[in-house]
Short mmCIF file of C-alpha atoms in Angstrom, two decimals:
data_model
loop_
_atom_site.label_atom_id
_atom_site.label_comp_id
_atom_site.label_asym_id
_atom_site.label_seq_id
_atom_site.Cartn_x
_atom_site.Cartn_y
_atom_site.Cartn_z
CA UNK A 1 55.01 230.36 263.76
CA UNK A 2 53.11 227.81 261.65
CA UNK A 3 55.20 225.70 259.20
CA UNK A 4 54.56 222.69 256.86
CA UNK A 5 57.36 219.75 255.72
CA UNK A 6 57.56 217.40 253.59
CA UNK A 7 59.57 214.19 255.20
CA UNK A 8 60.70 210.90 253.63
CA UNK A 9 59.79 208.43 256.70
CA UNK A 10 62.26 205.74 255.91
CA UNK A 11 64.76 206.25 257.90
CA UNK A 12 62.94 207.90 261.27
CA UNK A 13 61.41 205.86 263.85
CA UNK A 14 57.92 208.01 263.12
CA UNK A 15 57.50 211.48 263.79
CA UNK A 16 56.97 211.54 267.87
CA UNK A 17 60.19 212.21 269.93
CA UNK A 18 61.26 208.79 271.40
CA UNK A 19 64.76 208.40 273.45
CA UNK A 20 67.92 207.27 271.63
CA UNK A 21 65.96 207.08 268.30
CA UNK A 22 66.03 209.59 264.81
CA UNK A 23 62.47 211.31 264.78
CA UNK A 24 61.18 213.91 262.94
CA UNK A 25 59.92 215.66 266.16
CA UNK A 26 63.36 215.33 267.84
CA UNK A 27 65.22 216.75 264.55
CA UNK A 28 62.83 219.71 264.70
CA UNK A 29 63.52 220.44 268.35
CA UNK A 30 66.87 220.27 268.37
CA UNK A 31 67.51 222.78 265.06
CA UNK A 32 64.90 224.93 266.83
CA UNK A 33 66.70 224.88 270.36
CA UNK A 34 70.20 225.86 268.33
CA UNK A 35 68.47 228.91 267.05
CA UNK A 36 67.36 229.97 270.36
CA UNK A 37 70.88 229.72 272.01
CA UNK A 38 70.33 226.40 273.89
CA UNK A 39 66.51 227.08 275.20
CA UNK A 40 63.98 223.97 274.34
CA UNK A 41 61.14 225.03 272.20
CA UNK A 42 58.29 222.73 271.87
CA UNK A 43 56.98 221.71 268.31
CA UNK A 44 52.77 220.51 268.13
CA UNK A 45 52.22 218.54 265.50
CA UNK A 46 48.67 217.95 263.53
CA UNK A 47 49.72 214.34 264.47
CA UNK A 48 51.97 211.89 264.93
CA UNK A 49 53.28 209.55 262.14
CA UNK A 50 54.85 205.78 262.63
CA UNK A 51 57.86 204.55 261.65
CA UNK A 52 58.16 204.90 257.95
CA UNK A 53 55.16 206.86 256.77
CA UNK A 54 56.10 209.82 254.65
CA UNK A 55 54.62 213.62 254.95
CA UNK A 56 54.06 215.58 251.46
CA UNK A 57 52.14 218.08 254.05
CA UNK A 58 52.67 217.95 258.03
CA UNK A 59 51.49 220.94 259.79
CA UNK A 60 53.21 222.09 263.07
CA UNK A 61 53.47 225.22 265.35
CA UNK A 62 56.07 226.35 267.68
CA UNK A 63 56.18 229.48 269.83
CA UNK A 64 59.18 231.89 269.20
CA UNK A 65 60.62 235.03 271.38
CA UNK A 66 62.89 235.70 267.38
CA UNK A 67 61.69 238.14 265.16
CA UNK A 68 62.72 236.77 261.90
CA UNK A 69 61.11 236.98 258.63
CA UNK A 70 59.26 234.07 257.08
CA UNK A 71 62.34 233.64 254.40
CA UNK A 72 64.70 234.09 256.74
CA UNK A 73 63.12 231.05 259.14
CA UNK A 74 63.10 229.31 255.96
CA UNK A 75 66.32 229.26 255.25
CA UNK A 76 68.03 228.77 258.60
CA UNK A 77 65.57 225.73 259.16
CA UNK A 78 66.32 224.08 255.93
CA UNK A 79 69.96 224.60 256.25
CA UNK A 80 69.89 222.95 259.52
CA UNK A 81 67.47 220.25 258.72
CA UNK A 82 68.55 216.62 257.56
CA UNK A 83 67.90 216.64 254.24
CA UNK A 84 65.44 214.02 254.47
CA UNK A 85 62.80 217.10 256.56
CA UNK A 86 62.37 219.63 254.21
CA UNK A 87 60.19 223.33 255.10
CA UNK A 88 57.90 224.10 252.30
CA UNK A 89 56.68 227.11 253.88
CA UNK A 90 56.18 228.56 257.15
CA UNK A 91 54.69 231.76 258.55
CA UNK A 92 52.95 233.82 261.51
CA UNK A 93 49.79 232.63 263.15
CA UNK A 94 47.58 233.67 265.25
CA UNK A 95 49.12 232.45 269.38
CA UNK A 96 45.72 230.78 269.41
CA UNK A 97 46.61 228.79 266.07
CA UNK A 98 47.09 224.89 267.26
CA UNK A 99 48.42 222.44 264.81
CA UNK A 100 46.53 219.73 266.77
CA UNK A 101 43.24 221.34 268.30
CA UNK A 102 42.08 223.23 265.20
CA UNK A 103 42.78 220.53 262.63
CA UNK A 104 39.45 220.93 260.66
CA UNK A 105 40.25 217.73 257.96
CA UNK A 106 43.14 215.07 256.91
CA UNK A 107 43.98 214.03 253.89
CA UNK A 108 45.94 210.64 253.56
CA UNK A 109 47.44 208.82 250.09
CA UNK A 110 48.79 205.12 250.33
CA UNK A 111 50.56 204.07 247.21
CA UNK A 112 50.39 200.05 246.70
CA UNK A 113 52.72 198.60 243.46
CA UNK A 114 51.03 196.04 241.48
CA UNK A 115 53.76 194.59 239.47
CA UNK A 116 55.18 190.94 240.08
CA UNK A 117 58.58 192.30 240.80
CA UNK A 118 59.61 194.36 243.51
CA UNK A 119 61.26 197.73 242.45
CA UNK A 120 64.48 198.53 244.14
CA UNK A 121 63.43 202.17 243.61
CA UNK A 122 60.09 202.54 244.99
CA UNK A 123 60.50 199.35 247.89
CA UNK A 124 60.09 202.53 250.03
CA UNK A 125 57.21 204.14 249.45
CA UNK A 126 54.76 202.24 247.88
CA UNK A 127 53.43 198.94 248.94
CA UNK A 128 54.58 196.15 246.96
CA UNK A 129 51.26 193.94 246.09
CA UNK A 130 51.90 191.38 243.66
CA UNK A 131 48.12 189.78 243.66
CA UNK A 132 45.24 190.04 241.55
CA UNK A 133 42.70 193.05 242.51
CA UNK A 134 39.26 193.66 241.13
CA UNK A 135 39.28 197.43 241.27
CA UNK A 136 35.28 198.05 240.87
CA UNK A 137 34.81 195.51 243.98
CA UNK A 138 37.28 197.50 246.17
CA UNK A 139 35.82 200.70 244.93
CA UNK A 140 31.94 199.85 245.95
CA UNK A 141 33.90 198.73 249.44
CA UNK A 142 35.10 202.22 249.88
CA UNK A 143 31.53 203.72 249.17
CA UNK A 144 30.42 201.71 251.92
CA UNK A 145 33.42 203.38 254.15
CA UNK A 146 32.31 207.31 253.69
CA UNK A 147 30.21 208.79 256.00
CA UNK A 148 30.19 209.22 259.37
CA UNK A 149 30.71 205.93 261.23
CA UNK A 150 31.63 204.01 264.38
CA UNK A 151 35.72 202.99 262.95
CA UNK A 152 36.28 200.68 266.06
CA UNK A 153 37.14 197.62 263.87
CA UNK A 154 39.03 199.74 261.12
CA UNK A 155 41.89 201.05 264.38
CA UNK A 156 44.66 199.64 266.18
CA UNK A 157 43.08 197.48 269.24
CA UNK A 158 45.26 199.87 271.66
CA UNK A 159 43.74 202.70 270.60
CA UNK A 160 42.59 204.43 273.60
CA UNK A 161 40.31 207.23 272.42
CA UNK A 162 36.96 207.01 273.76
CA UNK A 163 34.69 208.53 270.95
CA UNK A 164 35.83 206.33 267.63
CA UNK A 165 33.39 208.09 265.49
CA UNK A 166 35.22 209.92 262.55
CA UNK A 167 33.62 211.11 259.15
CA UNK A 168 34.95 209.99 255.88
CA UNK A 169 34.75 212.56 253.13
CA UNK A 170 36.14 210.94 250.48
CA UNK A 171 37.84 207.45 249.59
CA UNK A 172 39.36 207.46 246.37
CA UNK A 173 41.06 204.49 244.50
CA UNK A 174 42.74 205.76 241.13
CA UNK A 175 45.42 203.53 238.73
CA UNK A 176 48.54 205.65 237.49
CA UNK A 177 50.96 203.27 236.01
CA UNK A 178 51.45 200.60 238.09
CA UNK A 179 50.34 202.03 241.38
CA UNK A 180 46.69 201.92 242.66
CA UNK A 181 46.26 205.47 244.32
CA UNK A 182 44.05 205.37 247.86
CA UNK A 183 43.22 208.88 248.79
CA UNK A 184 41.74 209.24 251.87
CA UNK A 185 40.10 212.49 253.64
CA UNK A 186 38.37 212.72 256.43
CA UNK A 187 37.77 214.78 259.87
CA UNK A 188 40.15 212.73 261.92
CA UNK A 189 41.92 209.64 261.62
CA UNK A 190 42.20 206.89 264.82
CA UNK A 191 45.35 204.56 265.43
CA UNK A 192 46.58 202.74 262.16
CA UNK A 193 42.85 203.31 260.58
CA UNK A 194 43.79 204.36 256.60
CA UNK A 195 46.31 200.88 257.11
CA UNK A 196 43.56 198.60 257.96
CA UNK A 197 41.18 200.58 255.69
CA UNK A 198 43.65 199.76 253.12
CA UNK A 199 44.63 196.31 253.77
CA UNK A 200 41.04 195.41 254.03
CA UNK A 201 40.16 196.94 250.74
CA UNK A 202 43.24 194.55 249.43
CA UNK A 203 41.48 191.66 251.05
CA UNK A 204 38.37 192.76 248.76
CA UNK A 205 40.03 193.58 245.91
CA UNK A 206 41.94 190.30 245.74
CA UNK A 207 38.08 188.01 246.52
CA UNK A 208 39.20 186.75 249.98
CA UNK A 209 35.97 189.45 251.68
CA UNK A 210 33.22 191.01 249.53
CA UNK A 211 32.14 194.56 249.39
CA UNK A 212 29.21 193.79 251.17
CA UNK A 213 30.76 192.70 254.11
CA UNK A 214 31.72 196.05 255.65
CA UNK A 215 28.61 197.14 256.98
CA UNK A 216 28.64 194.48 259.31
CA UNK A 217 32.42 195.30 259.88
CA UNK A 218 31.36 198.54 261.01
CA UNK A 219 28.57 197.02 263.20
CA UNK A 220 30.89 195.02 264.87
CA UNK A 221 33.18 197.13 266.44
CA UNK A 222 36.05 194.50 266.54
CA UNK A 223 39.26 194.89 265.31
CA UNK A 224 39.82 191.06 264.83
CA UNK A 225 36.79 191.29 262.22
CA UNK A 226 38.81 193.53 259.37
CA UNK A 227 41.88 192.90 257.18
CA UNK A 228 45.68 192.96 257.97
CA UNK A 229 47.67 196.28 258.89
CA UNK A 230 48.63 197.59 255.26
CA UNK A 231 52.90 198.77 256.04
CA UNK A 232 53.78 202.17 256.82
CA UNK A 233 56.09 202.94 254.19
CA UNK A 234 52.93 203.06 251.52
CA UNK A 235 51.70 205.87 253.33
CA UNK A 236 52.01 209.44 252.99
CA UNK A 237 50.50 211.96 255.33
CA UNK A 238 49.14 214.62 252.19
CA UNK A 239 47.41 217.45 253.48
CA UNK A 240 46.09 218.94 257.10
CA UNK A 241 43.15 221.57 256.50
CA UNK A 242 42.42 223.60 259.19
CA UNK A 243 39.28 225.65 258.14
CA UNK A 244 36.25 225.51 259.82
CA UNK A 245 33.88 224.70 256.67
CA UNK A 246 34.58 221.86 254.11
CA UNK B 1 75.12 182.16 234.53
CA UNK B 2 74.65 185.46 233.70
CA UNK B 3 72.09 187.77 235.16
CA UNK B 4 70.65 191.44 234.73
CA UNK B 5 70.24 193.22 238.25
CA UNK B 6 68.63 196.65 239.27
CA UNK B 7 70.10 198.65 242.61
CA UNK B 8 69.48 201.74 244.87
CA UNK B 9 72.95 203.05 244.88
CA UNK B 10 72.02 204.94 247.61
CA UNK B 11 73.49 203.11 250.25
CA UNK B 12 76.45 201.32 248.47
CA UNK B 13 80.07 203.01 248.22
CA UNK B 14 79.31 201.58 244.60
CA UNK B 15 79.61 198.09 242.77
CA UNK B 16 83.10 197.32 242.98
CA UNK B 17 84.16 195.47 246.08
CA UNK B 18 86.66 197.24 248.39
CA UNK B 19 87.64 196.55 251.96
CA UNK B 20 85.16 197.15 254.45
CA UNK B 21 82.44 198.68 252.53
CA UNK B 22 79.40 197.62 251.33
CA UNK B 23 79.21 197.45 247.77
CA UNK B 24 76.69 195.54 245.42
CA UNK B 25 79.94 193.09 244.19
CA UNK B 26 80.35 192.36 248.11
CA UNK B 27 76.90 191.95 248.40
CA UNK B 28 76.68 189.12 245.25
CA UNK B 29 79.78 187.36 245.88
CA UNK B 30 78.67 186.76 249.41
CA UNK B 31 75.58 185.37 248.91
CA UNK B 32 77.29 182.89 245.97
CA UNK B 33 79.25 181.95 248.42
CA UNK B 34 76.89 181.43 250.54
CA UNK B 35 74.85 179.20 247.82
CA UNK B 36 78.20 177.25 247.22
CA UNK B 37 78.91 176.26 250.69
CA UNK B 38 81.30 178.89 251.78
CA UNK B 39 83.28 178.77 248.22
CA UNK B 40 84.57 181.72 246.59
CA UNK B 41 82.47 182.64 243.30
CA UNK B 42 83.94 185.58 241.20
CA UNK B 43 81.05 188.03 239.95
CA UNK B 44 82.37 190.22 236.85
CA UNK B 45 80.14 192.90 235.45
CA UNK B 46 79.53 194.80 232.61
CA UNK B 47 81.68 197.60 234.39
CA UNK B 48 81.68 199.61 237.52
CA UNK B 49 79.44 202.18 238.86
CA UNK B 50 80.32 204.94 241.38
CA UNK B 51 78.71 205.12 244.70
CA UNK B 52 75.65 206.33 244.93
CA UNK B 53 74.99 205.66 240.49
CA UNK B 54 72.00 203.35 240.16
CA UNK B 55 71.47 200.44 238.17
CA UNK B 56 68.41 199.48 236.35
CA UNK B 57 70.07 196.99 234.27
CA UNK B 58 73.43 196.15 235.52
CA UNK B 59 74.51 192.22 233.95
CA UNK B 60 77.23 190.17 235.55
CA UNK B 61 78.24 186.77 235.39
CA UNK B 62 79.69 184.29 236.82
CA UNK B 63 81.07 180.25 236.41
CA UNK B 64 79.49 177.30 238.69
CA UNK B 65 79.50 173.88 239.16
CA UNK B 66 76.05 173.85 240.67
CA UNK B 67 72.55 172.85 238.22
CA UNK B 68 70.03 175.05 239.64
CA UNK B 69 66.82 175.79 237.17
CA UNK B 70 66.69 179.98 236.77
CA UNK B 71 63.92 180.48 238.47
CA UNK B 72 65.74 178.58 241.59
CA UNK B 73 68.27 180.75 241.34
CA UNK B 74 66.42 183.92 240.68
CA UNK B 75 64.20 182.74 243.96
CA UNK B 76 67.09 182.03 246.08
CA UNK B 77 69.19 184.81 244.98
CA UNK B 78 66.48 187.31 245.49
CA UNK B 79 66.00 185.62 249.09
CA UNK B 80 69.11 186.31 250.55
CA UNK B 81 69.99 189.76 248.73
CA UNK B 82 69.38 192.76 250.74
CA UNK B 83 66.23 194.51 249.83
CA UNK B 84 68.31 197.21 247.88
CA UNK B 85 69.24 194.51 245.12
CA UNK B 86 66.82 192.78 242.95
CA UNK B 87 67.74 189.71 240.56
CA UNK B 88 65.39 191.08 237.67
CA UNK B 89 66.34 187.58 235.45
CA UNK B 90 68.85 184.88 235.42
CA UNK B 91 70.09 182.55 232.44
CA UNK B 92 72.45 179.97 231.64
CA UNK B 93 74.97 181.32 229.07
CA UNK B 94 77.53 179.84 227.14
CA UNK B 95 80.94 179.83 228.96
CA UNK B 96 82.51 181.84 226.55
CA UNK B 97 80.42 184.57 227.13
CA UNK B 98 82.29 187.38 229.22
CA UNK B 99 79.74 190.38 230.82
CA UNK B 100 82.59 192.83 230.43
CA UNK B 101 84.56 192.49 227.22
CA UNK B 102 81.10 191.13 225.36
CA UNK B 103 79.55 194.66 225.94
CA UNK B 104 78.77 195.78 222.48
CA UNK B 105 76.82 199.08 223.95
CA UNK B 106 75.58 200.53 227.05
CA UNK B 107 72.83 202.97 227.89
CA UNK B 108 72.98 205.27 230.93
CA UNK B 109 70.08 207.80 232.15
CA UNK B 110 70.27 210.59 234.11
CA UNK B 111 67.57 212.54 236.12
CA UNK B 112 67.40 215.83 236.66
CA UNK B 113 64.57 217.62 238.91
CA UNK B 114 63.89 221.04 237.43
CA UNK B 115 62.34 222.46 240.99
CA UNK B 116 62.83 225.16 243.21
CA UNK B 117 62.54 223.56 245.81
CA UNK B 118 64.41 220.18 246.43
CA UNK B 119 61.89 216.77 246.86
CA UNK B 120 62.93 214.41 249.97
CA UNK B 121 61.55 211.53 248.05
CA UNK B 122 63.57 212.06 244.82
CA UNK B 123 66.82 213.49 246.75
CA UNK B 124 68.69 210.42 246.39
CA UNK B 125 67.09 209.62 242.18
CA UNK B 126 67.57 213.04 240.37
CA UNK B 127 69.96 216.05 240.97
CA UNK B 128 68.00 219.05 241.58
CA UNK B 129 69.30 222.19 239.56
CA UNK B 130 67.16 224.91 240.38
CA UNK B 131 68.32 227.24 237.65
CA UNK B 132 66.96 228.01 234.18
CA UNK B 133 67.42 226.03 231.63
CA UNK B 134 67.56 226.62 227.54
CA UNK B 135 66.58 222.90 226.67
CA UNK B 136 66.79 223.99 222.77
CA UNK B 137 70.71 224.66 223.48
CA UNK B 138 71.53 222.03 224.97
CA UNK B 139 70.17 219.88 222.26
CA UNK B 140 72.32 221.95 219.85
CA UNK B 141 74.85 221.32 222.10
CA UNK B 142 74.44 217.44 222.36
CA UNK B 143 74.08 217.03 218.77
CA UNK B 144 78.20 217.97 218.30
CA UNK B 145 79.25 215.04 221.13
CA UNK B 146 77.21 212.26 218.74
CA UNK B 147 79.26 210.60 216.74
CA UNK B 148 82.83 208.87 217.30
CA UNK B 149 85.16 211.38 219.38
CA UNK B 150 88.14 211.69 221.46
CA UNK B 151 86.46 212.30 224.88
CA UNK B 152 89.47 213.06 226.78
CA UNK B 153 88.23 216.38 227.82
CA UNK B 154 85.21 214.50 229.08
CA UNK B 155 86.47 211.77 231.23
CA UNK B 156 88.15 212.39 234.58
CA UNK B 157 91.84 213.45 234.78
CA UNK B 158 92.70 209.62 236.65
CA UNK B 159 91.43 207.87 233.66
CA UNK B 160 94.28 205.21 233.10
CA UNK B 161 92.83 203.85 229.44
CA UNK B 162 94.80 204.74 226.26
CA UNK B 163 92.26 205.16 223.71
CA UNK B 164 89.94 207.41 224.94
CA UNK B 165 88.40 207.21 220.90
CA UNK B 166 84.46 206.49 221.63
CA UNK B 167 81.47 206.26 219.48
CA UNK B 168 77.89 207.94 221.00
CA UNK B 169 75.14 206.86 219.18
CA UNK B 170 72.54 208.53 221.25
CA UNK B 171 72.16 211.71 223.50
CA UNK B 172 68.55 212.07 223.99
CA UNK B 173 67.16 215.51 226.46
CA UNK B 174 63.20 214.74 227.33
CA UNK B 175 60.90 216.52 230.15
CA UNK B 176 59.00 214.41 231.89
CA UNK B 177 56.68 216.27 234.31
CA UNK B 178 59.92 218.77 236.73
CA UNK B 179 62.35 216.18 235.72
CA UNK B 180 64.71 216.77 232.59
CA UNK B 181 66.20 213.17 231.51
CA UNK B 182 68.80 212.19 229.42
CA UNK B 183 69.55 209.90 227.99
CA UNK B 184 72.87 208.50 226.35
CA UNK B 185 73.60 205.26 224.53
CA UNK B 186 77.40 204.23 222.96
CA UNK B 187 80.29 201.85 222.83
CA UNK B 188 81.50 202.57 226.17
CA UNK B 189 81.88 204.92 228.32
CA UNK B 190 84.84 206.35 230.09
CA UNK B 191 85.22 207.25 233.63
CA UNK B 192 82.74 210.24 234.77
CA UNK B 193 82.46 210.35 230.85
CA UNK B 194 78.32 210.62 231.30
CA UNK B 195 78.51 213.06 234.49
CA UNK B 196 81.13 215.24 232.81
CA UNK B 197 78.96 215.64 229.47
CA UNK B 198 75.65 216.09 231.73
CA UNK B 199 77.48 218.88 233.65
CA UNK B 200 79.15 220.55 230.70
CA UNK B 201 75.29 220.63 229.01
CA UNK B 202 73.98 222.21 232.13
CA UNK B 203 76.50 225.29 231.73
CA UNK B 204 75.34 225.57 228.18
CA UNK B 205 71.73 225.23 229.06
CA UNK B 206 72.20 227.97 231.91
CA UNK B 207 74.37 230.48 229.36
CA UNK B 208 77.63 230.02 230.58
CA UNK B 209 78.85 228.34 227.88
CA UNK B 210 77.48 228.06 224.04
CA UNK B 211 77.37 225.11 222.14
CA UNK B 212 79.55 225.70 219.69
CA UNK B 213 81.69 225.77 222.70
CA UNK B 214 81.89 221.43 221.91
CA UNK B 215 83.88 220.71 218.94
CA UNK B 216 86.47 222.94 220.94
CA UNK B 217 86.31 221.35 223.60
CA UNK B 218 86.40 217.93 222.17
CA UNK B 219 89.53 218.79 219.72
CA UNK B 220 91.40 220.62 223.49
CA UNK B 221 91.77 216.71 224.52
CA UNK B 222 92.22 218.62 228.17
CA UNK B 223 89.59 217.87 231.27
CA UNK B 224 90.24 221.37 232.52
CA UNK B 225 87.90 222.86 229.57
CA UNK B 226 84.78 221.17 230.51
CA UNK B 227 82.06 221.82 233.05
CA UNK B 228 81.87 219.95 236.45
CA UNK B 229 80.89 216.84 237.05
CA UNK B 230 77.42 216.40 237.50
CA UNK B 231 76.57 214.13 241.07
CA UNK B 232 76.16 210.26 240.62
CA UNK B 233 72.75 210.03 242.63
CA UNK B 234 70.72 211.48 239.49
CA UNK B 235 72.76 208.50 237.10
CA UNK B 236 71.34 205.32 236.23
CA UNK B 237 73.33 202.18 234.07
CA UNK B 238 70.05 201.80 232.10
CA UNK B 239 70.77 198.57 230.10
CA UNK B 240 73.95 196.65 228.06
CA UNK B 241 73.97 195.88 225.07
CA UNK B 242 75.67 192.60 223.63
CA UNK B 243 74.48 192.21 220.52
CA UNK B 244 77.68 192.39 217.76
CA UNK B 245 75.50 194.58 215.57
CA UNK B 246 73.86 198.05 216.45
#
């Protein structure tokens, strides 16, 4: 069975199973493992997500012995389920369906709030980023950023992937109210990469870099040459595409 | 002083302080007492709200010997209040002036999400009702509760007040995207007076009760012939009036 969720990442310590801590992996496995009498079923992931980061749209797959209707898995699950996981749908897939393996493309949003004041209702999920921020200058930044590209200086310095080429498809920046919008797709994401992405677009945005310095970002494949870490809780994990053709 | 707050109610067993939970009244009067060097400060409201009702402009006050500029205190205060309370603004008032018995009017909203399918990230900010709704009714509906009333019927059976006599000058229904939003403006309000009317409007928006079913039910002076109390996560103390004239 293939499902996807929606989760609000604020009070998980990420999605990966981790002892003595509330994840969104361990939640899964553990309503799963009551349906099946006791027996531990594993749950694949398209990815992991860190502490905080939301899902609109995580994919994952789990292998099943229970014939039960996609409703009926529906309901059980979401019954079970903190209500802080929710199933938005879920059905059969091929036993050679992985949510990992066959991820084809990943789309990403971070939400940043440009208003002096912190809100109390949104200190959650979007950034709070009280600065000034020349949109056109972060915007021919981000052009700079699609393609395909060596992201060595745009990922977490313990990444330990070998290959840290990835193709950006797109690398939108809209306004709507007082959030500034990043959306993000590409074929694969490395280690904290839309975060620094993000945080160095800030940098841009607010005059500290220009847009012209990230080709020689890219060229230096050094994490110590890009912005801060943008915070997980302005990021939301939006959509996992698994077809073979963009 | 007196000073407008906002507050996720999420995580507070509401404003007013009671032994050994956290409420926002707990949270203020410890962190006055912190700024007055471990003495006692009394914060008084406009009124109370419930746990888990939100506040987007809740005012208190309170009396102290300390001169502190507002901005110092709106910087200080909003430096050692958790992260769930925000100091929106701050001003010296005369000492006469009482946050409670000033209140010439008060505003409430409250949120409802119009979905099938509950959102994690507005779980805790709007009540979902996943059932159809004739807005037009409950309009028709709303119009008969405008106006000065006994709203016995619509307060909660432990209300300990007298005069339940109470003037609405507002009861607004708007859509705004899958949330419907109300929102209500008047003298005062009694206790679960704004959850009792949202929940009453719901049965009349779903057919179970007409509204011409109102002026009976307002005349009954009986909570037993009104509809359920709606939940205090989709309610929000919008803003207080003090102003002598409407």
């Amino acid at each position: 069975m293939s499902g996807i969720i929606s989760y609000d990442g604020t009070n998980f310590s990420g999605y990966q199973v981790q002892p003595d801590q509330r994840t969104v992996q361990g939640n899964l496995e553990k309503v799963l493992q009551r349906m099946h009498k006791g027996e531990f079923v594993k749950v694949i992931a398209s990815g992991r997500t860190d502490t905080g980061v939301h899902a609109v749209g995580q994919v994952f797959h789990f292998d099943t012995p229970l014939s039960i209707a996609p409703d009926g898995w529906k309901r059980a699950l979401n019954t079970l389920l903190p209500d802080d996981i929710r199933l938005l749908s879920i059905d059969e897939v091929a036993s050679s369906f992985h949510a990992r393996y066959d991820v084809s493309a990943k789309e990403y949003q971070y939400r940043v709030l440009r208003a002096d004041e912190e809100d109390v209702f949104r200190r959650n999920f979007t950034f709070h980023y009280p600065f000034a921020l020349d949109i056109d200058q972060m915007r021919r930044a981000a052009n700079y950023l699609i393609g395909e590209h060596d992201f060595t200086s745009f990922c977490s310095a313990r990444t330990e992937v070998v290959d840290k080429t990835r193709t950006i498809y797109k690398l939108d920046i809209s306004e709507s109210g007082e959030e500034l919008i990043f959306s993000i797709k590409g074929t694969g994401f490395l280690y904290n990469m839309v975060r620094i992405i993000v945080g160095t677009l800030l940098e841009i945005g607010n005059g500290r870099r220009s847009p012209e310095d990230i080709p020689d970002m890219l060229l230096a494949k050094d994490r110590d040459v890009t912005g801060k870490t943008a915070p997980g809780h302005g990021l939301y994990l939006w959509e996992v595409s698994y077809e073979k053709e963009e």
